[in-house]
């Protein structure tokens, strides 16, 4: 069964007819050629498909495209502006926050969404009392980024990159 | 995956009528569990009724001092709500200890309650499972049982309920507001989920077509100092081997009231009424806390592969209570 939807992806509007079974991840990759969100596990366990949906980080593999009708989607391609990398992307380059790069677009989108969450004062399970205002130390970065796996094990530099990106965005 | 129709519901009554009338229709919330189940072939609906835009998605104070949480509220928003963080920190902590930032941004309160077990045999359609295919048998016995039940299980099913949030809600004496074809009714959180018995295919007491619209928390001042402690195989982003949600009302060196629930040990959030009874009116010595934990786990029945869980549950329960008592003393 098919359904007509409109997705706004990286600032551009796409009218689409999708099979209702299509996930947002598959619609982006297979229909729109937006291939930075990666299909890792396809079960919401690895975070490689992370995109920003209406400004919030989510797993593109676990949301149906049809349920995103009218929504704004930003992927790693859409983060920078006119040849300039987003500060989080630049930090990943500067601090070597990847090895093979497969998880990187998801890591970057996740970090962008996560830094917004910290700026909004959202707590985490890293150990500080939940009523307190969060302070983004390394333990917090690790906890908040735990939904993004890196099979190369580049975590040490990912933490450094995210820390650096936070300081740039201050 | 078989084809299905998708409809965005406009109002709760209409959504309930639509799903109730079609045995193969299902509600769709955030989709973090259901979309996975579609892929795995665990469910095969002919219609998904999307309820995310019609359900309330905020926290509002109630006249009696409690709060009402909209069933459409995303887990991350609920965990970050200032009122919840201040008055029911155990709920924030439980939510934040579950899943990942991405999943919490999508998952709803109602969907979190209705998520299904992560038993590996339930999720593998090639294996026998009484919960997925009644009467087919249980593959967990003699299998991988690390995440399986030690309390209230049956010979038909030893699956556990995976939610952290539900454990906190159980300890907090929450009430679930349900819209059915006959109108609205209220179900105690502790009564929402079932023990497996001989019908493990039924996770809850809800009927097909029932829609959770809200969850209410009672006014519980001592819950302002409450805790969720979760023990798992990884430091983050893993289900509980054992978890404890607890709040203790301590004054003049005596425990007036305690609210305790365990996760990762049963087919439902396990309200620890025996431990609560042991603690009521007692002085919070190490011996008292341990006796309370012993009483709660007295009837634990581990299976091959999870023999460690009764001890882990006892120790986690004692450690959580000890932390709370210490926090009260140094306040």
Short mmCIF file of N, CA and C in Angstrom, two decimals, chain A residues 1-3 19-21 23 42-47 50 56-59 61-64 66-71 106 110 117 120-125 130-134 142-144 146-149, chain B residues 1-6 8 28 30-33 35-36 38-40 46 48 50 52-53 74 76-77 79-81 84-86 89-90 92-93 96-97 99-106 232 235-237:
data_model
loop_
_atom_site.label_atom_id
_atom_site.label_comp_id
_atom_site.label_asym_id
_atom_site.label_seq_id
_atom_site.Cartn_x
_atom_site.Cartn_y
_atom_site.Cartn_z
N UNK A 1 0.84 -1.19 0.00
CA UNK A 1 0.00 0.00 0.00
C UNK A 1 0.88 1.24 0.00
N UNK A 2 0.42 2.26 -0.69
CA UNK A 2 1.26 3.44 -0.86
C UNK A 2 0.60 4.67 -0.27
N UNK A 3 1.42 5.66 -0.02
CA UNK A 3 0.92 6.88 0.58
C UNK A 3 1.74 8.06 0.06
N UNK A 19 5.79 3.29 -0.24
CA UNK A 19 5.18 2.10 0.34
C UNK A 19 5.13 2.34 1.84
N UNK A 20 4.01 2.01 2.47
CA UNK A 20 3.89 2.31 3.91
C UNK A 20 4.94 1.57 4.74
N UNK A 21 5.55 0.51 4.16
CA UNK A 21 6.55 -0.26 4.91
C UNK A 21 7.92 0.40 4.91
N UNK A 23 11.01 2.61 5.74
CA UNK A 23 11.49 3.40 6.86
C UNK A 23 12.03 4.74 6.34
N UNK A 42 20.02 -1.86 11.36
CA UNK A 42 18.62 -1.74 10.94
C UNK A 42 17.63 -2.13 12.05
N UNK A 43 18.10 -2.15 13.29
CA UNK A 43 17.23 -2.49 14.42
C UNK A 43 17.34 -1.50 15.58
N UNK A 44 17.90 -0.31 15.32
CA UNK A 44 17.96 0.68 16.39
C UNK A 44 19.00 0.39 17.45
N UNK A 45 20.00 -0.41 17.11
CA UNK A 45 20.99 -0.77 18.12
C UNK A 45 22.35 -0.11 17.91
N UNK A 46 22.58 0.44 16.71
CA UNK A 46 23.94 0.92 16.42
C UNK A 46 24.06 2.42 16.22
N UNK A 47 22.98 3.09 15.82
CA UNK A 47 23.00 4.54 15.69
C UNK A 47 23.59 5.07 14.39
N UNK A 50 21.45 7.65 12.48
CA UNK A 50 20.95 8.81 13.21
C UNK A 50 20.81 10.05 12.33
N UNK A 56 15.40 16.87 16.39
CA UNK A 56 15.83 15.93 17.43
C UNK A 56 16.46 14.70 16.81
N UNK A 57 17.50 14.19 17.49
CA UNK A 57 18.18 13.01 16.95
C UNK A 57 17.30 11.76 17.15
N UNK A 58 17.18 10.97 16.12
CA UNK A 58 16.41 9.72 16.19
C UNK A 58 17.10 8.68 15.29
N UNK A 59 16.68 7.42 15.44
CA UNK A 59 17.17 6.36 14.57
C UNK A 59 16.26 6.30 13.34
N UNK A 61 16.09 4.19 11.10
CA UNK A 61 15.66 2.83 10.74
C UNK A 61 14.42 2.40 11.48
N UNK A 62 14.03 3.11 12.54
CA UNK A 62 12.90 2.68 13.35
C UNK A 62 11.69 3.61 13.24
N UNK A 63 11.72 4.49 12.25
CA UNK A 63 10.55 5.34 12.05
C UNK A 63 10.08 5.14 10.61
N UNK A 64 8.78 4.98 10.44
CA UNK A 64 8.23 4.80 9.10
C UNK A 64 8.21 6.16 8.39
N UNK A 66 6.18 7.21 6.25
CA UNK A 66 4.82 7.72 6.18
C UNK A 66 4.44 8.49 7.45
N UNK A 67 5.06 8.12 8.57
CA UNK A 67 4.78 8.81 9.83
C UNK A 67 5.53 10.13 9.92
N UNK A 68 6.43 10.39 8.97
CA UNK A 68 7.23 11.62 8.97
C UNK A 68 6.66 12.67 8.01
N UNK A 69 5.48 12.42 7.47
CA UNK A 69 4.88 13.35 6.51
C UNK A 69 4.88 14.78 7.09
N UNK A 70 5.46 15.70 6.34
CA UNK A 70 5.48 17.10 6.76
C UNK A 70 6.64 17.45 7.67
N UNK A 71 7.50 16.47 7.94
CA UNK A 71 8.59 16.73 8.89
C UNK A 71 9.84 17.25 8.20
N UNK A 106 26.31 9.32 11.51
CA UNK A 106 25.40 9.11 12.63
C UNK A 106 25.96 9.71 13.92
N UNK A 110 24.22 12.72 15.88
CA UNK A 110 23.90 12.44 17.28
C UNK A 110 24.53 13.49 18.19
N UNK A 117 20.52 19.10 23.41
CA UNK A 117 19.84 18.58 24.60
C UNK A 117 20.51 19.09 25.88
N UNK A 120 19.65 22.61 26.41
CA UNK A 120 18.28 22.73 26.92
C UNK A 120 18.18 22.28 28.38
N UNK A 121 19.30 21.81 28.94
CA UNK A 121 19.32 21.44 30.36
C UNK A 121 18.87 20.03 30.66
N UNK A 122 18.81 19.18 29.63
CA UNK A 122 18.35 17.80 29.86
C UNK A 122 19.35 17.03 30.70
N UNK A 123 18.85 16.27 31.67
CA UNK A 123 19.74 15.45 32.50
C UNK A 123 20.17 14.18 31.77
N UNK A 124 21.08 13.41 32.40
CA UNK A 124 21.49 12.13 31.85
C UNK A 124 21.67 11.13 32.98
N UNK A 125 21.99 9.90 32.62
CA UNK A 125 22.19 8.85 33.62
C UNK A 125 23.65 8.76 34.06
N UNK A 130 19.46 14.27 38.92
CA UNK A 130 18.72 14.65 37.72
C UNK A 130 18.15 16.07 37.80
N UNK A 131 17.98 16.58 39.02
CA UNK A 131 17.42 17.93 39.15
C UNK A 131 18.46 19.01 38.84
N UNK A 132 19.75 18.62 38.83
CA UNK A 132 20.82 19.60 38.60
C UNK A 132 20.93 19.98 37.12
N UNK A 133 21.56 21.14 36.89
CA UNK A 133 21.86 21.54 35.52
C UNK A 133 23.06 20.71 35.04
N UNK A 134 22.96 20.12 33.86
CA UNK A 134 24.05 19.24 33.41
C UNK A 134 25.33 20.00 33.07
N UNK A 142 30.20 10.26 27.12
CA UNK A 142 30.13 8.82 26.86
C UNK A 142 28.71 8.29 27.07
N UNK A 143 28.10 8.71 28.18
CA UNK A 143 26.74 8.25 28.46
C UNK A 143 25.77 8.73 27.38
N UNK A 144 25.84 10.00 27.06
CA UNK A 144 24.87 10.59 26.12
C UNK A 144 25.07 10.10 24.69
N UNK A 146 25.99 6.98 23.96
CA UNK A 146 26.08 5.52 24.00
C UNK A 146 25.21 4.84 22.94
N UNK A 147 24.32 5.58 22.31
CA UNK A 147 23.50 5.01 21.25
C UNK A 147 24.19 4.97 19.90
N UNK A 148 25.46 5.36 19.85
CA UNK A 148 26.23 5.32 18.60
C UNK A 148 27.44 4.41 18.78
N UNK A 149 27.39 3.26 18.12
CA UNK A 149 28.52 2.34 18.24
C UNK A 149 29.54 2.62 17.15
N UNK B 1 7.99 -8.48 5.13
CA UNK B 1 6.94 -7.70 5.77
C UNK B 1 5.73 -7.61 4.84
N UNK B 2 4.54 -7.97 5.35
CA UNK B 2 3.35 -7.89 4.52
C UNK B 2 2.86 -6.45 4.44
N UNK B 3 2.16 -6.11 3.35
CA UNK B 3 1.65 -4.74 3.23
C UNK B 3 0.67 -4.41 4.34
N UNK B 4 0.67 -3.15 4.75
CA UNK B 4 -0.34 -2.69 5.72
C UNK B 4 -0.74 -1.27 5.37
N UNK B 5 -1.93 -0.92 5.80
CA UNK B 5 -2.43 0.43 5.61
C UNK B 5 -1.97 1.28 6.79
N UNK B 6 -1.84 2.57 6.55
CA UNK B 6 -1.44 3.49 7.60
C UNK B 6 -2.45 4.62 7.67
N UNK B 8 -3.46 8.16 10.06
CA UNK B 8 -3.16 9.06 11.17
C UNK B 8 -4.47 9.40 11.86
N UNK B 28 0.11 2.72 16.44
CA UNK B 28 1.52 3.04 16.26
C UNK B 28 1.86 4.27 17.07
N UNK B 30 5.70 5.78 18.94
CA UNK B 30 7.01 6.17 18.44
C UNK B 30 7.62 5.14 17.49
N UNK B 31 7.15 3.90 17.59
CA UNK B 31 7.57 2.87 16.64
C UNK B 31 8.86 2.17 16.97
N UNK B 32 9.53 2.55 18.06
CA UNK B 32 10.87 2.00 18.31
C UNK B 32 10.85 0.49 18.56
N UNK B 33 9.74 -0.02 19.05
CA UNK B 33 9.62 -1.47 19.23
C UNK B 33 8.80 -2.08 18.10
N UNK B 35 8.16 -1.06 14.92
CA UNK B 35 8.77 -1.10 13.59
C UNK B 35 9.81 -2.23 13.53
N UNK B 36 10.51 -2.42 14.64
CA UNK B 36 11.46 -3.53 14.72
C UNK B 36 10.71 -4.87 14.59
N UNK B 38 7.91 -5.42 13.09
CA UNK B 38 7.46 -5.59 11.70
C UNK B 38 8.58 -6.23 10.89
N UNK B 39 9.80 -5.73 11.09
CA UNK B 39 10.96 -6.26 10.36
C UNK B 39 11.26 -7.71 10.74
N UNK B 40 11.11 -8.00 12.03
CA UNK B 40 11.45 -9.34 12.52
C UNK B 40 10.35 -10.35 12.22
N UNK B 46 -2.61 -5.48 9.47
CA UNK B 46 -3.07 -5.01 8.16
C UNK B 46 -3.33 -3.50 8.19
N UNK B 48 -2.03 0.15 10.57
CA UNK B 48 -1.42 0.85 11.70
C UNK B 48 -2.15 2.18 11.88
N UNK B 50 -1.82 5.56 13.63
CA UNK B 50 -0.80 6.41 14.27
C UNK B 50 -1.48 7.34 15.27
N UNK B 52 0.29 9.24 17.55
CA UNK B 52 1.26 10.15 18.17
C UNK B 52 0.78 11.61 18.17
N UNK B 53 -0.04 11.99 17.18
CA UNK B 53 -0.41 13.41 17.14
C UNK B 53 -1.67 13.72 17.93
N UNK B 74 7.17 12.02 24.85
CA UNK B 74 8.36 11.23 24.51
C UNK B 74 9.18 10.98 25.78
N UNK B 76 12.27 11.16 26.45
CA UNK B 76 13.29 12.18 26.76
C UNK B 76 12.65 13.42 27.37
N UNK B 77 11.48 13.82 26.85
CA UNK B 77 10.80 15.00 27.39
C UNK B 77 10.33 14.75 28.82
N UNK B 79 11.66 12.61 30.97
CA UNK B 79 12.84 12.56 31.85
C UNK B 79 13.37 13.95 32.15
N UNK B 80 13.18 14.89 31.22
CA UNK B 80 13.73 16.24 31.38
C UNK B 80 12.74 17.20 32.02
N UNK B 81 11.52 16.76 32.27
CA UNK B 81 10.50 17.65 32.81
C UNK B 81 10.90 18.12 34.21
N UNK B 84 8.96 16.55 37.18
CA UNK B 84 9.30 15.13 37.39
C UNK B 84 10.68 15.03 38.03
N UNK B 85 11.64 15.79 37.53
CA UNK B 85 13.01 15.72 38.08
C UNK B 85 13.04 16.10 39.55
N UNK B 86 12.20 17.06 39.93
CA UNK B 86 12.22 17.54 41.31
C UNK B 86 11.40 16.63 42.24
N UNK B 89 12.29 11.98 41.11
CA UNK B 89 13.56 11.73 40.42
C UNK B 89 13.74 10.27 40.00
N UNK B 90 13.15 9.33 40.74
CA UNK B 90 13.26 7.91 40.36
C UNK B 90 12.74 7.68 38.94
N UNK B 92 12.67 9.99 36.41
CA UNK B 92 13.66 10.54 35.47
C UNK B 92 14.84 9.60 35.32
N UNK B 93 15.35 9.13 36.46
CA UNK B 93 16.53 8.25 36.44
C UNK B 93 16.23 6.96 35.68
N UNK B 96 16.12 7.68 31.95
CA UNK B 96 17.45 7.99 31.40
C UNK B 96 18.36 6.76 31.38
N UNK B 97 18.06 5.78 32.20
CA UNK B 97 18.89 4.58 32.21
C UNK B 97 18.49 3.61 31.11
N UNK B 99 17.52 2.55 27.10
CA UNK B 99 17.73 2.81 25.67
C UNK B 99 18.84 3.83 25.42
N UNK B 100 18.69 4.63 24.36
CA UNK B 100 19.70 5.63 24.00
C UNK B 100 19.01 6.97 23.81
N UNK B 101 19.80 8.03 23.66
CA UNK B 101 19.22 9.35 23.43
C UNK B 101 18.28 9.36 22.23
N UNK B 102 18.68 8.69 21.17
CA UNK B 102 17.85 8.67 19.95
C UNK B 102 16.52 7.96 20.20
N UNK B 103 16.59 6.81 20.87
CA UNK B 103 15.36 6.04 21.12
C UNK B 103 14.44 6.77 22.09
N UNK B 104 15.02 7.41 23.10
CA UNK B 104 14.18 8.15 24.06
C UNK B 104 13.48 9.33 23.41
N UNK B 105 14.10 9.89 22.35
CA UNK B 105 13.46 11.00 21.64
C UNK B 105 12.25 10.55 20.84
N UNK B 106 12.18 9.27 20.54
CA UNK B 106 11.06 8.76 19.74
C UNK B 106 10.01 8.05 20.59
N UNK B 232 23.65 -3.91 34.88
CA UNK B 232 23.59 -4.44 33.51
C UNK B 232 24.97 -4.84 33.04
N UNK B 235 27.90 -0.41 30.73
CA UNK B 235 27.66 0.76 31.57
C UNK B 235 26.47 1.57 31.07
N UNK B 236 26.13 1.43 29.80
CA UNK B 236 25.03 2.20 29.24
C UNK B 236 24.40 1.41 28.10
N UNK B 237 23.18 1.79 27.73
CA UNK B 237 22.53 1.24 26.55
C UNK B 237 22.44 -0.29 26.59
#
